[in-house]
């Protein structure tokens, strides 16, 4: 619901009601002023909240307001402009024909529509007239007439607000955008000190949660790698110092974008904190001739007054139902076995069929053939781009192999790394100019490969054709779309010298275009994203691929941090988690088959080891795990997640070193809790309090024990016993 009331200056105050949250801003002498974001408030005139004192004579005032106290340097803005008296980081900066970059923004008009206007071909949240309302603000720069359309969508049943901006060059001259963020909000200093929560990492250790106090100045999480990256996820949350999983203020900001992004959190001397997200202005400059427009990626706020758990559950519901699309959004995903850690590059049709045979016996539903099936790809030194089946390995061709796999009752999936080219490849011989490079400069190489110039239509046409050829040649149900290196020397032969600043963003748009063409041409295909593990695990990729390979680190103990970190934004249904070999290939750690299964059952479940080498006992356990996953599928993949114990919570020996989480079905009729002992201690005492249940209902576990919901949540379960390192327990509850 979106309401407007008139303020004392006779201008609109906008009150967006999203679920149980309010987002309020106004036009004040045409300036778009942020007033409030948090748990729902009444439709009062909140403009009194904007008054700030503390500016001094050196701070300029705008020429067109008479209020002596109003200064752009301290006013809380919705979309802060550049060089016009606000010295904090700006959200928009336009370089004009004369080279100046002063940019201003004044409200002109607004429109409210039911639903959410489609974002053309950009990945974005979608919602119909019953799910959301959208406010579109038109603002202009009074000096040059450039138009800014600010889109705000308030979800009706979720405390989530989506924002994006369309900048239209309605001036008479060409302009260049130097900064064009998706959203910005200025939070007033109210109550307790605030902290920034974000997800950092590296290869094999993605999305590690970190909370840090704010400083007077800027904190930034960003990527300049051409991909959203392993290193920082396009997400940050502003939280109160005392905010926990279950209590306190938490505003999450998630950017639906796969390229260079920036999230800046800037706190001024008056304690006002600006949180903004958008395309990274580093290496960015976008040219707009008169009449042309630029669309920013979409940013999503999840607003919680009840802690981090609720903030995450809002993201989960929104992304699961209103971002993921197509056949596989709701269809039960197959349990798969992937041959990467089973064979690496050393496999042939016989080996795959042998794995598939054991998979079929255990009830596994799909075999995925990973890297190494094409060109002369027997290691990572060649053949990317040559997407033609290597018939020395796959004897008789792909059709025959897939028929054999299908005959065993399994679907078949295949690996591609479409955006890459090996210097040793037929494609490189034919088109050396297709890889991203700067004429006259050395090309940096990573994993023996270069990146294709996805801004080029001819490159995308080639990829579409060659991939379509493979996908139509056999009964292929799934593609793992990998991306194993970041961009360097980013220039494109197709762009003029003064437009090279568009390269990084055009790369991402080219990627989206190819993803769109493939998913449109093959609507039944299940796409799984991957980028050396989770190096491009971002909301935009979920728009095309409802599941993502969470990390190349498949060690169950390491995965606890990675999966729980990922869960701050991303739903379980998007997290691909596999049981791999023990000792683990990345860490050498030994973990029981049971615990590897229990930890992998936190999302899209599968196996990634040589099934033919399993003992009979392990095979039996595997069948049981597959069966259990089928039974628990709905509560895991459609339920609400509650993080009960974060591994980091336990390091100081609070209750030993462990992790626990649970899923509760939306109607609270079913719950599944998982408890893992990472490192035990002498005589440990373990109590586990559950969350999210119906306090008045009686729940029975699979052993027939009955508990009241309030007992499970308030008194908890007593899990005290002599656990060993790496032990774990899954508990299933059904409402009676
Ligand atoms: C990346 C992926 C792995 C595997 C290899 C194949 O590292 O993350 O899962 O597909 O590539 O080369």
XYZ file of C-alpha atoms and ligand atoms in Angstrom:
748
model
C 0.000 0.000 0.000
C 1.318 3.446 -0.879
C -0.271 6.590 0.541
C 0.482 10.238 0.012
C -0.403 13.101 2.333
C 0.479 16.753 1.915
C 3.105 18.337 4.098
C 3.176 21.889 5.468
C 4.850 23.087 2.283
C 1.961 21.536 0.339
C 4.190 18.857 -1.133
C 3.659 15.082 -0.990
C 4.837 12.826 1.799
C 4.991 9.234 0.558
C 4.248 6.403 2.950
C 5.086 2.984 1.562
C 3.681 0.203 3.658
C 5.495 -3.048 2.894
C 4.262 -5.946 5.025
C 4.729 -4.787 8.608
C 7.288 -2.120 7.691
C 7.050 1.538 6.736
C 9.249 3.487 4.334
C 8.532 7.212 4.360
C 9.978 10.100 2.366
C 8.827 13.460 1.114
C 9.382 16.255 -1.294
C 10.607 19.382 0.493
C 11.076 22.317 -1.840
C 11.534 19.620 -4.461
C 14.327 17.835 -2.585
C 13.582 14.158 -2.003
C 14.024 13.741 1.724
C 14.264 10.397 3.483
C 12.218 10.343 6.682
C 11.883 6.828 8.033
C 12.450 3.139 7.382
C 11.549 0.537 10.007
C 8.653 -1.212 11.738
C 5.288 0.223 10.664
C 4.288 3.684 11.840
C 1.058 5.675 11.403
C 0.484 8.045 8.499
C 1.647 11.021 10.541
C 3.473 13.948 9.008
C 7.018 12.786 9.690
C 8.735 15.791 8.204
C 9.768 16.923 11.666
C 12.271 14.054 11.518
C 14.342 15.791 8.874
C 15.330 18.811 10.911
C 19.022 18.703 11.699
C 21.151 21.247 13.460
C 24.870 21.496 13.592
C 25.861 22.979 10.273
C 28.095 26.001 10.355
C 28.870 28.949 8.145
C 31.133 27.024 5.796
C 28.283 24.786 4.730
C 26.475 26.071 1.658
C 22.694 26.299 1.427
C 20.711 25.768 -1.750
C 19.729 28.931 -3.582
C 16.083 27.943 -3.885
C 14.979 27.398 -0.252
C 14.395 30.060 2.347
C 14.706 27.845 5.460
C 17.853 29.013 7.206
C 18.398 25.566 8.745
C 18.176 23.556 5.557
C 21.526 22.435 4.269
C 22.171 19.743 1.676
C 25.231 18.729 3.629
C 23.158 17.316 6.475
C 19.701 16.715 5.016
C 18.679 13.036 4.750
C 18.273 12.347 1.036
C 16.653 9.643 -1.032
C 18.917 9.908 -4.058
C 21.793 12.264 -3.221
C 23.090 14.399 -6.045
C 26.578 15.663 -6.771
C 28.540 18.799 -5.976
C 25.518 20.825 -4.925
C 26.200 21.174 -1.238
C 26.095 17.538 -0.094
C 29.694 16.473 0.429
C 28.883 12.889 1.304
C 29.187 10.208 -1.409
C 26.671 10.975 -4.156
C 24.335 8.486 -5.806
C 24.267 10.260 -9.134
C 26.829 12.317 -10.970
C 26.280 13.543 -14.507
C 29.139 14.936 -16.602
C 27.730 17.576 -18.913
C 28.843 18.739 -22.337
C 30.968 21.476 -20.707
C 32.704 18.914 -18.496
C 31.085 20.070 -15.240
C 29.628 17.434 -12.925
C 27.319 19.399 -10.649
C 24.042 17.465 -10.583
C 20.804 18.351 -8.850
C 17.464 16.587 -8.470
C 14.045 18.133 -7.851
C 10.690 16.388 -7.580
C 8.351 17.032 -10.540
C 5.512 14.499 -10.280
C 4.638 10.986 -9.219
C 2.458 8.063 -10.179
C 1.309 5.025 -8.181
C 0.525 1.758 -9.947
C -0.520 -1.671 -8.721
C 1.998 -4.431 -9.260
C 5.507 -3.826 -10.524
C 6.366 -2.587 -14.014
C 8.618 -5.107 -15.771
C 12.276 -4.179 -15.859
C 12.605 -5.031 -19.552
C 15.229 -7.759 -19.801
C 16.978 -6.872 -16.565
C 16.970 -9.384 -13.752
C 14.593 -7.981 -11.151
C 11.887 -8.920 -8.691
C 8.534 -9.439 -10.389
C 5.130 -8.984 -8.736
C 1.510 -8.773 -9.870
C -1.253 -6.324 -8.822
C -2.077 -8.451 -5.764
C 1.474 -8.650 -4.530
C 2.903 -5.149 -4.717
C 2.427 -1.451 -5.418
C 4.883 0.798 -7.178
C 5.558 4.492 -6.785
C 7.316 6.177 -9.678
C 8.818 9.566 -8.871
C 9.807 11.821 -11.732
C 12.517 14.291 -10.815
C 14.572 16.616 -12.956
C 17.807 18.508 -12.808
C 16.542 22.101 -13.014
C 19.673 23.236 -14.855
C 19.822 20.852 -17.784
C 16.468 19.033 -17.714
C 17.888 15.503 -17.333
C 15.086 13.266 -15.984
C 15.401 10.769 -13.145
C 12.645 8.227 -12.632
C 12.877 6.642 -9.215
C 10.975 3.359 -8.898
C 9.894 2.139 -5.457
C 8.019 -1.132 -5.143
C 6.493 -2.025 -1.787
C 5.630 -5.706 -1.410
C 2.224 -6.127 0.227
C 2.923 -9.184 2.361
C 6.620 -8.785 2.950
C 8.624 -5.998 4.584
C 10.614 -5.478 1.399
C 11.054 -2.434 -0.828
C 12.675 -2.656 -4.272
C 14.300 0.381 -5.862
C 15.817 1.237 -9.202
C 16.335 4.354 -11.251
C 15.966 5.176 -14.925
C 17.953 8.168 -16.082
C 16.702 9.745 -19.305
C 18.751 12.279 -21.149
C 15.967 14.772 -21.790
C 18.514 17.575 -22.159
C 19.708 19.007 -25.475
C 23.267 17.728 -25.173
C 25.052 14.428 -24.725
C 25.896 13.562 -21.112
C 28.021 10.954 -19.366
C 26.985 9.212 -16.181
C 29.910 8.968 -13.784
C 27.914 7.497 -10.926
C 24.433 5.984 -11.141
C 23.543 4.091 -7.969
C 20.391 2.041 -7.587
C 19.384 3.227 -4.140
C 20.527 5.263 -1.198
C 19.034 5.893 2.221
C 20.159 8.274 4.977
C 19.441 6.859 8.419
C 19.253 9.277 11.307
C 21.299 8.577 14.405
C 18.610 7.161 16.615
C 19.095 4.986 19.650
C 22.032 2.675 19.917
C 25.206 2.628 17.812
C 24.871 0.778 14.526
C 26.992 -1.844 12.838
C 27.485 -3.013 9.293
C 27.019 -6.710 8.590
C 28.390 -8.057 5.325
C 29.610 -11.221 3.617
C 33.275 -11.403 2.619
C 35.368 -14.312 1.416
C 37.651 -15.813 -1.145
C 37.703 -18.975 -3.248
C 36.553 -21.902 -1.088
C 35.492 -19.608 1.749
C 32.658 -17.551 0.296
C 30.144 -15.390 2.185
C 31.716 -15.330 5.613
C 29.607 -13.145 7.863
C 31.311 -10.185 9.501
C 29.872 -7.428 11.720
C 31.786 -4.264 12.245
C 31.053 -1.041 14.119
C 30.497 1.969 11.864
C 33.122 4.669 11.737
C 32.818 8.360 11.039
C 33.711 8.116 7.374
C 33.060 5.415 4.803
C 32.993 1.640 4.921
C 32.810 0.000 1.512
C 32.226 -3.507 0.252
C 32.614 -3.797 -3.478
C 33.857 -5.651 -6.527
C 36.009 -4.409 -9.409
C 36.506 -7.898 -10.842
C 33.840 -7.962 -13.508
C 31.782 -10.366 -11.386
C 30.022 -9.935 -8.081
C 32.895 -12.065 -6.719
C 33.932 -14.479 -3.998
C 35.407 -11.562 -2.085
C 32.327 -9.516 -1.300
C 28.701 -10.348 -1.888
C 26.445 -7.539 -3.161
C 24.748 -7.306 0.204
C 25.136 -5.424 3.467
C 22.896 -4.828 6.447
C 22.717 -1.972 8.870
C 22.001 -3.407 12.305
C 21.817 -2.176 15.863
C 24.758 -3.036 18.093
C 22.510 -5.263 20.202
C 20.621 -6.802 17.270
C 20.498 -10.593 17.424
C 18.896 -13.284 15.297
C 15.594 -12.720 17.068
C 15.521 -9.074 18.195
C 16.509 -5.590 17.115
C 16.696 -3.488 13.994
C 18.149 -4.969 10.799
C 17.865 -3.392 7.356
C 19.390 -5.543 4.641
C 20.324 -4.136 1.245
C 20.821 -6.612 -1.575
C 21.745 -5.658 -5.119
C 20.416 -7.702 -8.021
C 23.581 -7.463 -10.064
C 26.418 -9.740 -11.193
C 29.148 -7.249 -12.034
C 31.241 -4.529 -10.416
C 29.188 -3.236 -7.527
C 29.663 -0.872 -4.651
C 27.918 -0.737 -1.305
C 29.035 2.231 0.725
C 28.084 3.019 4.289
C 29.061 6.571 5.166
C 28.537 8.140 8.581
C 28.723 11.925 8.954
C 29.741 13.927 12.043
C 26.094 14.132 13.093
C 25.698 10.378 13.181
C 23.604 10.201 10.011
C 24.477 7.051 8.073
C 24.125 6.834 4.311
C 23.773 3.305 2.947
C 23.921 3.093 -0.819
C 24.266 0.385 -3.441
C 24.815 0.350 -7.154
C 27.188 -0.200 -10.020
C 30.751 0.506 -8.898
C 31.746 3.945 -10.220
C 35.352 2.752 -10.558
C 35.993 2.068 -14.274
C 32.442 3.159 -15.081
C 31.305 5.948 -17.376
C 28.145 5.710 -19.474
C 27.389 7.922 -22.438
C 23.818 9.063 -23.131
C 22.926 10.989 -26.263
C 19.767 13.116 -26.093
C 16.774 10.769 -25.943
C 18.743 7.813 -24.526
C 18.115 6.189 -21.133
C 20.074 4.199 -18.595
C 18.506 1.644 -16.254
C 20.242 0.846 -12.987
C 20.168 -2.647 -11.493
C 17.553 -3.180 -8.796
C 18.290 -2.884 -5.075
C 16.149 -4.598 -2.460
C 15.689 -3.555 1.168
C 14.520 -6.112 3.708
C 13.317 -4.302 6.823
C 13.162 -6.068 10.171
C 12.483 -4.825 13.668
C 12.809 -8.389 14.936
C 16.387 -9.270 14.246
C 18.482 -10.824 11.533
C 16.499 -14.026 11.190
C 13.441 -12.159 9.978
C 15.519 -10.003 7.632
C 16.851 -13.186 6.008
C 13.463 -14.907 5.836
C 12.067 -11.893 3.965
C 14.862 -12.142 1.392
C 14.302 -15.888 1.137
C 10.575 -15.643 0.474
C 10.982 -12.781 -1.965
C 13.808 -14.333 -3.942
C 12.267 -17.805 -3.944
C 8.866 -16.659 -5.157
C 9.402 -13.345 -6.921
C 12.901 -13.565 -8.385
C 13.503 -17.209 -9.314
C 11.399 -18.048 -12.341
C 10.243 -20.711 -14.689
C 9.554 -24.390 -14.486
C 12.110 -25.049 -11.729
C 11.019 -22.331 -9.337
C 8.442 -24.696 -7.834
C 9.239 -28.086 -9.329
C 11.045 -30.506 -7.046
C 14.699 -30.469 -8.079
C 16.388 -33.772 -8.797
C 18.959 -35.197 -6.397
C 22.063 -35.323 -8.544
C 25.495 -36.866 -8.681
C 28.240 -34.767 -10.248
C 31.418 -36.461 -11.459
C 33.866 -33.570 -10.821
C 35.355 -34.665 -7.516
C 34.816 -38.306 -8.534
C 36.969 -38.230 -11.658
C 38.099 -34.664 -12.419
C 39.061 -34.722 -16.128
C 39.692 -38.479 -16.212
C 36.466 -40.112 -17.272
C 34.759 -41.776 -20.189
C 31.271 -42.987 -21.025
C 31.817 -46.271 -19.197
C 32.878 -44.570 -15.979
C 29.881 -42.235 -16.092
C 27.519 -45.135 -16.696
C 29.031 -47.041 -13.777
C 28.484 -44.055 -11.474
C 24.956 -43.652 -12.840
C 24.188 -47.292 -12.148
C 25.079 -46.934 -8.454
C 23.253 -43.617 -8.366
C 20.100 -45.213 -9.732
C 20.279 -47.957 -7.101
C 20.298 -45.278 -4.379
C 17.382 -43.314 -5.848
C 19.522 -40.441 -7.194
C 17.718 -38.763 -10.089
C 20.335 -37.117 -12.287
C 23.920 -37.522 -13.415
C 25.856 -34.362 -14.220
C 28.855 -34.662 -16.518
C 31.246 -31.912 -15.439
C 34.276 -30.334 -17.121
C 36.255 -32.402 -19.646
C 33.735 -33.755 -22.181
C 34.612 -31.453 -25.107
C 37.472 -30.604 -27.473
C 40.785 -31.975 -26.169
C 39.976 -31.060 -22.593
C 41.998 -33.554 -20.540
C 43.214 -30.904 -18.114
C 42.552 -27.212 -17.664
C 45.074 -26.148 -20.316
C 42.898 -26.179 -23.415
C 39.623 -26.297 -25.352
C 37.301 -23.777 -23.678
C 35.174 -22.502 -26.537
C 35.315 -25.779 -28.479
C 31.957 -27.065 -27.342
C 32.096 -30.285 -29.390
C 31.897 -33.697 -27.792
C 35.206 -35.542 -27.443
C 34.243 -38.916 -28.865
C 37.433 -40.512 -27.617
C 35.981 -40.106 -24.133
C 32.288 -40.238 -24.901
C 32.369 -43.104 -27.366
C 29.388 -43.253 -29.675
C 28.543 -39.616 -28.920
C 26.451 -37.703 -26.447
C 23.093 -39.080 -27.643
C 24.177 -42.639 -26.885
C 25.531 -41.757 -23.449
C 22.392 -39.847 -22.495
C 20.197 -42.718 -23.690
C 22.198 -45.062 -21.494
C 21.837 -42.741 -18.481
C 18.115 -42.229 -19.175
C 17.662 -46.001 -19.477
C 18.874 -46.263 -15.879
C 16.086 -43.869 -14.901
C 18.310 -40.825 -14.479
C 18.145 -37.404 -16.074
C 21.310 -36.035 -17.623
C 23.072 -32.724 -17.001
C 26.129 -31.130 -18.563
C 28.802 -28.524 -17.690
C 29.607 -25.441 -19.771
C 31.827 -22.448 -19.178
C 30.399 -20.338 -21.985
C 32.126 -17.021 -21.303
C 35.662 -18.405 -21.591
C 38.211 -19.191 -24.279
C 41.443 -21.172 -23.984
C 44.380 -19.834 -25.995
C 44.854 -23.466 -27.010
C 41.566 -24.018 -28.797
C 40.100 -24.093 -32.263
C 37.980 -21.106 -31.327
C 41.046 -19.049 -30.437
C 42.726 -20.047 -33.709
C 39.676 -18.814 -35.590
C 38.880 -15.749 -33.453
C 41.748 -14.493 -31.316
C 40.053 -11.080 -31.388
C 37.044 -12.425 -29.472
C 38.784 -12.490 -26.114
C 38.820 -9.392 -23.943
C 42.100 -7.564 -24.445
C 43.743 -4.192 -24.974
C 45.662 -3.901 -28.262
C 49.406 -3.707 -27.594
C 49.146 -4.844 -23.988
C 49.865 -8.276 -22.485
C 46.784 -10.298 -21.647
C 46.690 -11.510 -18.028
C 45.884 -15.200 -17.867
C 44.091 -17.119 -15.130
C 43.533 -20.895 -15.015
C 45.062 -20.912 -18.530
C 42.118 -19.045 -19.975
C 40.899 -15.707 -21.275
C 37.431 -14.201 -21.099
C 35.280 -13.795 -24.189
C 34.026 -10.322 -24.994
C 30.384 -10.749 -24.062
C 29.611 -7.216 -25.235
C 29.955 -8.542 -28.810
C 26.851 -9.781 -30.531
C 28.863 -12.123 -32.778
C 30.354 -13.794 -29.696
C 26.932 -14.230 -28.112
C 25.493 -15.557 -31.380
C 28.296 -18.112 -31.608
C 27.745 -19.226 -28.018
C 23.997 -19.451 -28.455
C 24.384 -21.537 -31.560
C 27.012 -23.912 -30.302
C 25.269 -24.402 -26.943
C 21.867 -24.850 -28.596
C 23.442 -27.459 -30.854
C 24.642 -29.499 -27.896
C 21.441 -29.008 -25.899
C 19.251 -30.107 -28.806
C 21.436 -33.092 -29.663
C 20.376 -35.158 -26.658
C 17.898 -35.273 -23.799
C 19.684 -32.748 -21.564
C 17.775 -31.632 -18.483
C 20.334 -29.456 -16.732
C 23.293 -27.158 -17.352
C 25.952 -26.129 -14.851
C 27.032 -22.678 -16.101
C 30.527 -22.015 -14.793
C 32.719 -18.885 -14.795
C 36.222 -19.513 -13.527
C 38.162 -16.279 -13.772
C 37.693 -12.536 -13.436
C 38.183 -9.849 -16.062
C 41.438 -8.003 -16.758
C 42.495 -5.424 -19.382
C 38.797 -4.789 -19.859
C 38.293 -3.113 -23.215
C 36.171 -3.938 -26.210
C 37.003 -3.471 -29.863
C 33.336 -2.683 -30.429
C 33.390 0.425 -28.229
C 34.753 3.829 -29.209
C 37.646 5.192 -27.143
C 35.384 7.508 -25.153
C 32.949 4.676 -24.354
C 35.350 2.106 -22.893
C 33.948 3.027 -19.468
C 30.850 1.075 -20.494
C 32.750 -2.191 -20.914
C 32.226 -3.801 -17.508
C 28.503 -3.114 -17.403
C 28.005 -4.063 -21.045
C 29.755 -7.357 -20.280
C 27.127 -8.110 -17.627
C 24.299 -7.071 -19.946
C 25.754 -9.368 -22.620
C 25.833 -12.223 -20.123
C 22.178 -11.582 -19.185
C 21.271 -11.504 -22.863
C 22.820 -14.925 -23.482
C 21.253 -16.372 -20.325
C 17.919 -14.994 -21.453
C 18.245 -16.492 -24.937
C 19.214 -19.914 -23.615
C 16.497 -20.037 -20.937
C 13.885 -18.841 -23.432
C 14.906 -21.366 -26.077
C 15.107 -24.206 -23.530
C 12.441 -23.352 -20.939
C 12.539 -26.785 -19.328
C 16.257 -26.663 -18.657
C 17.367 -26.505 -15.017
C 20.279 -24.078 -14.832
C 22.755 -24.199 -11.969
C 25.088 -21.233 -11.671
C 28.716 -21.671 -10.671
C 31.836 -19.556 -10.549
C 34.781 -21.499 -9.136
C 32.192 -22.347 -6.516
C 30.178 -19.332 -5.383
C 32.134 -16.510 -7.056
C 29.063 -15.038 -8.728
C 26.389 -16.188 -6.326
C 24.179 -13.118 -6.475
C 20.441 -12.416 -6.821
C 20.691 -11.618 -10.531
C 22.002 -15.079 -11.305
C 19.059 -16.580 -9.405
C 16.758 -14.895 -11.928
C 18.145 -17.336 -14.522
C 19.420 -20.232 -12.437
C 17.327 -21.092 -9.370
C 20.258 -22.937 -7.829
C 23.940 -22.075 -7.462
C 27.019 -24.119 -6.594
C 27.684 -22.728 -3.137
C 31.433 -23.326 -2.911
C 34.212 -25.506 -4.254
C 34.986 -26.245 -0.616
C 32.866 -29.330 -0.015
C 34.213 -30.074 3.472
C 31.142 -30.437 5.687
C 32.653 -28.486 8.596
C 33.757 -25.615 6.336
C 30.374 -25.660 4.659
C 28.694 -24.820 7.974
C 30.154 -21.309 7.854
C 29.673 -20.942 4.115
C 26.078 -22.157 4.046
C 24.996 -20.226 7.131
C 26.721 -17.097 5.763
C 24.958 -17.587 2.428
C 21.648 -17.916 4.258
C 21.745 -14.259 5.305
C 20.328 -13.460 1.865
C 19.822 -16.573 -0.231
C 17.101 -19.208 0.197
C 17.965 -22.843 0.873
C 16.412 -23.799 -2.472
C 19.175 -21.826 -4.214
C 22.090 -23.416 -2.334
C 23.586 -26.397 -4.063
C 25.191 -28.712 -1.486
C 26.853 -32.075 -2.170
C 28.176 -34.980 -0.163
C 31.823 -35.431 -1.173
C 34.604 -37.856 -0.323
C 36.310 -38.262 3.038
C 39.130 -37.325 3.560
C 37.867 -34.156 1.914
C 39.758 -33.098 -1.230
C 40.120 -29.473 -0.144
C 40.957 -29.794 3.554
C 41.933 -33.424 4.100
C 39.467 -33.573 7.004
C 37.612 -36.783 7.722
C 33.903 -36.539 8.432
C 31.380 -39.320 8.741
C 29.087 -40.130 5.818
C 26.090 -39.327 8.019
C 27.272 -35.826 8.901
C 28.309 -35.083 5.319
C 24.727 -35.925 4.361
C 23.171 -33.946 7.198
C 25.131 -30.824 6.274
C 24.469 -31.172 2.547
C 20.746 -31.462 3.236
C 20.567 -27.679 3.534
C 19.456 -26.935 0.019
C 19.623 -28.482 -3.460
C 21.056 -31.846 -2.449
C 23.455 -34.084 -4.318
C 26.635 -36.158 -4.363
C 30.068 -35.394 -5.721
C 32.219 -38.469 -5.236
C 32.933 -41.781 -6.934
C 29.888 -43.823 -5.968
C 31.495 -46.972 -7.349
C 34.068 -46.795 -4.549
C 31.581 -46.656 -1.692
C 31.297 -49.565 0.748
C 28.005 -51.434 1.005
C 27.338 -49.701 4.302
C 27.873 -46.281 2.721
C 25.624 -47.234 -0.177
C 22.903 -48.112 2.258
C 23.373 -44.822 4.097
C 23.231 -43.020 0.762
C 19.858 -44.605 -0.085
C 18.570 -43.565 3.322
C 19.813 -40.003 2.834
C 18.175 -39.703 -0.586
C 14.971 -41.038 0.854
C 15.122 -38.640 3.823
C 15.825 -35.706 1.523
C 12.756 -36.565 -0.525
C 10.646 -36.658 2.623
C 12.039 -33.388 3.968
C 12.205 -31.640 0.594
C 9.324 -29.228 1.155
C 10.239 -28.072 4.613
C 13.870 -27.462 3.570
C 13.186 -25.805 0.268
C 9.905 -23.992 0.915
C 10.084 -23.518 4.672
C 11.380 -20.653 6.805
C 14.960 -20.830 8.020
C 15.974 -20.154 11.609
C 19.681 -19.925 12.404
C 19.872 -21.381 15.916
C 23.612 -21.458 16.537
C 26.116 -19.800 14.230
C 29.464 -21.652 14.377
C 31.227 -18.419 15.330
C 28.933 -18.006 18.328
C 30.560 -20.981 19.948
C 34.242 -20.237 19.563
C 34.530 -18.893 23.081
C 33.216 -22.107 24.442
C 29.711 -20.873 25.144
C 28.235 -24.305 24.534
C 31.061 -26.082 22.834
C 31.869 -25.497 19.197
C 28.809 -26.357 17.172
C 26.219 -25.146 14.690
C 22.467 -25.562 14.434
C 19.681 -24.406 12.185
C 16.119 -25.376 11.427
C 13.386 -25.047 8.839
C 9.714 -24.584 9.659
C 6.966 -24.959 7.066
C 4.974 -21.768 6.416
C 1.929 -23.228 8.171
C 4.137 -24.378 11.088
C 2.979 -27.953 10.738
C 6.444 -29.398 10.180
C 9.992 -28.613 11.272
C 13.448 -30.012 10.671
C 16.356 -29.115 12.958
C 20.019 -29.960 12.366
C 22.691 -29.905 15.049
C 26.399 -30.399 14.307
C 29.229 -30.718 16.817
C 32.275 -29.199 15.162
C 34.699 -29.741 18.003
C 33.622 -31.328 21.221
C 34.931 -30.772 24.729
C 34.930 -32.715 27.984
C 31.468 -33.239 29.470
C 29.735 -30.760 27.231
C 26.220 -29.616 28.033
C 24.099 -28.920 24.993
C 20.662 -27.361 25.094
C 19.042 -26.394 21.851
C 16.146 -23.962 21.792
C 14.054 -24.190 18.652
C 12.330 -21.242 16.991
C 9.424 -20.449 14.712
C 7.026 -23.135 15.979
C 3.406 -22.727 16.998
C 3.768 -22.305 20.783
C 0.406 -23.889 21.480
C 0.735 -26.890 19.205
C 2.030 -30.331 20.121
C 4.820 -31.672 17.923
C 5.923 -35.286 17.631
C 9.429 -36.273 16.555
C 10.150 -39.344 14.414
C 10.664 -41.455 17.565
C 7.180 -40.659 18.828
C 8.300 -38.198 21.558
C 5.843 -35.355 21.974
C 6.585 -31.768 22.980
C 4.641 -28.568 23.108
C 5.899 -25.853 20.719
C 6.428 -23.485 23.649
C 8.522 -26.122 25.437
C 10.729 -26.701 22.415
C 11.249 -22.964 21.963
C 11.601 -21.841 25.581
C 13.018 -24.796 27.497
C 14.588 -26.404 24.441
C 15.929 -29.882 23.856
C 18.597 -31.388 26.061
C 21.181 -32.784 23.652
C 23.793 -33.475 26.287
C 25.829 -36.593 25.603
C 29.412 -37.453 24.770
C 29.443 -36.214 21.214
C 32.532 -36.732 19.100
C 34.014 -34.172 16.729
C 31.926 -34.031 13.576
C 28.883 -35.812 15.003
C 25.495 -34.511 14.020
C 21.792 -35.028 14.475
C 18.728 -34.243 12.374
C 15.412 -33.939 14.199
C 12.092 -33.949 12.403
C 8.891 -32.686 14.023
C 5.322 -32.910 12.844
C 2.428 -31.025 14.391
C -0.169 -33.387 15.813
C 35.005 -24.919 -11.135
C 33.742 -25.415 -10.466
C 33.865 -26.867 -10.144
C 34.150 -27.654 -11.403
C 35.382 -27.100 -12.084
C 35.595 -27.734 -13.446
O 36.059 -24.892 -10.269
O 33.461 -24.655 -9.326
O 32.703 -27.347 -9.519
O 33.043 -27.570 -12.250
O 35.293 -25.707 -12.284
O 36.696 -27.250 -14.081
